[in-house]
């Protein structure tokens, strides 16, 4: 299963890391600056179920081409954006 995780903050990073540990094919959709950081430092997640530290596959919006079987949406919504959701 080809999985796209939109957002690599606390939640997206955590669930993406757990999916990687389970053997899933995970790609993270990130901003260009975050892609540089993740390519340089990798992703590190610490938790009660164990830690994850390692490289991850990242793409930016401009690189988004292939279809994915599952998309995990985990992005921050500002208070201004929440006004439009009501």
Coordinates of C-alpha atoms in Angstrom, one line a residue:
X1 CA 0.0 0.0 0.0
X2 CA 1.4 3.4 -1.0
X3 CA 0.7 5.9 1.7
X4 CA 1.0 9.7 1.6
X5 CA 1.2 11.6 4.9
X6 CA 0.4 15.3 4.5
X7 CA 2.2 17.2 7.2
X8 CA 5.1 16.0 9.3
X9 CA 4.4 17.7 12.6
X10 CA 3.8 15.9 15.8
X11 CA 0.8 13.8 14.6
X12 CA 1.9 13.2 11.0
X13 CA 5.5 12.4 12.0
X14 CA 4.3 10.0 14.7
X15 CA 1.8 8.0 12.5
X16 CA 4.1 8.1 9.5
X17 CA 7.0 6.7 11.6
X18 CA 4.7 3.9 13.1
X19 CA 3.6 3.0 9.6
X20 CA 7.2 2.8 8.4
X21 CA 8.1 0.6 11.4
X22 CA 5.2 -1.7 10.3
X23 CA 6.8 -2.0 6.9
X24 CA 4.5 0.4 4.9
X25 CA 5.6 2.4 1.9
X26 CA 5.2 6.0 3.3
X27 CA 5.9 9.3 1.6
X28 CA 5.6 12.6 3.4
X29 CA 4.3 15.7 1.5
X30 CA 6.2 18.7 3.0
X31 CA 7.2 22.2 2.2
X32 CA 10.6 22.7 0.5
X33 CA 12.3 23.9 3.6
X34 CA 11.1 20.9 5.6
X35 CA 12.2 18.6 2.9
X36 CA 15.8 19.9 3.2
X37 CA 15.7 19.5 6.9
X38 CA 14.3 15.9 6.8
X39 CA 16.8 14.9 4.1
X40 CA 19.6 16.3 6.2
X41 CA 18.5 15.1 9.7
X42 CA 15.9 12.4 9.1
X43 CA 12.8 12.0 11.2
X44 CA 13.1 11.3 15.0
X45 CA 10.0 10.2 17.0
X46 CA 10.1 9.2 20.7
X47 CA 7.2 7.5 22.3
X48 CA 6.0 5.0 24.8
X49 CA 5.8 2.3 22.0
X50 CA 9.5 2.8 21.2
X51 CA 11.5 5.3 19.2
X52 CA 12.0 5.8 15.5
X53 CA 15.0 7.6 13.9
X54 CA 15.9 7.4 10.3
X55 CA 15.6 8.7 6.8
X56 CA 12.2 9.2 5.2
X57 CA 10.9 9.7 1.7
X58 CA 9.7 13.2 1.1
X59 CA 8.1 15.2 -1.7
X60 CA 6.9 18.7 -2.2
X61 CA 3.7 19.8 -3.9
X62 CA 5.5 20.3 -7.2
X63 CA 6.8 16.7 -7.1
X64 CA 3.3 15.2 -6.4
X65 CA 2.5 12.9 -9.3
X66 CA 1.8 9.3 -8.4
X67 CA -1.5 8.2 -7.1
X68 CA -1.6 7.0 -3.5
X69 CA -3.8 4.2 -1.9
X70 CA -4.2 6.2 1.3
X71 CA -3.7 9.8 2.3
X72 CA -3.2 10.7 6.0
X73 CA -4.1 14.3 6.5
X74 CA -2.4 15.7 9.6
X75 CA -1.9 19.4 9.2
X76 CA -2.2 22.4 11.5
X77 CA -5.3 24.5 11.2
X78 CA -5.0 28.1 12.3
X79 CA -7.8 29.8 14.2
X80 CA -8.5 31.9 11.1
X81 CA -8.9 28.8 8.9
X82 CA -11.3 27.3 11.5
X83 CA -13.6 30.2 10.9
X84 CA -14.2 29.0 7.4
X85 CA -15.0 25.4 8.6
X86 CA -18.0 26.5 10.7

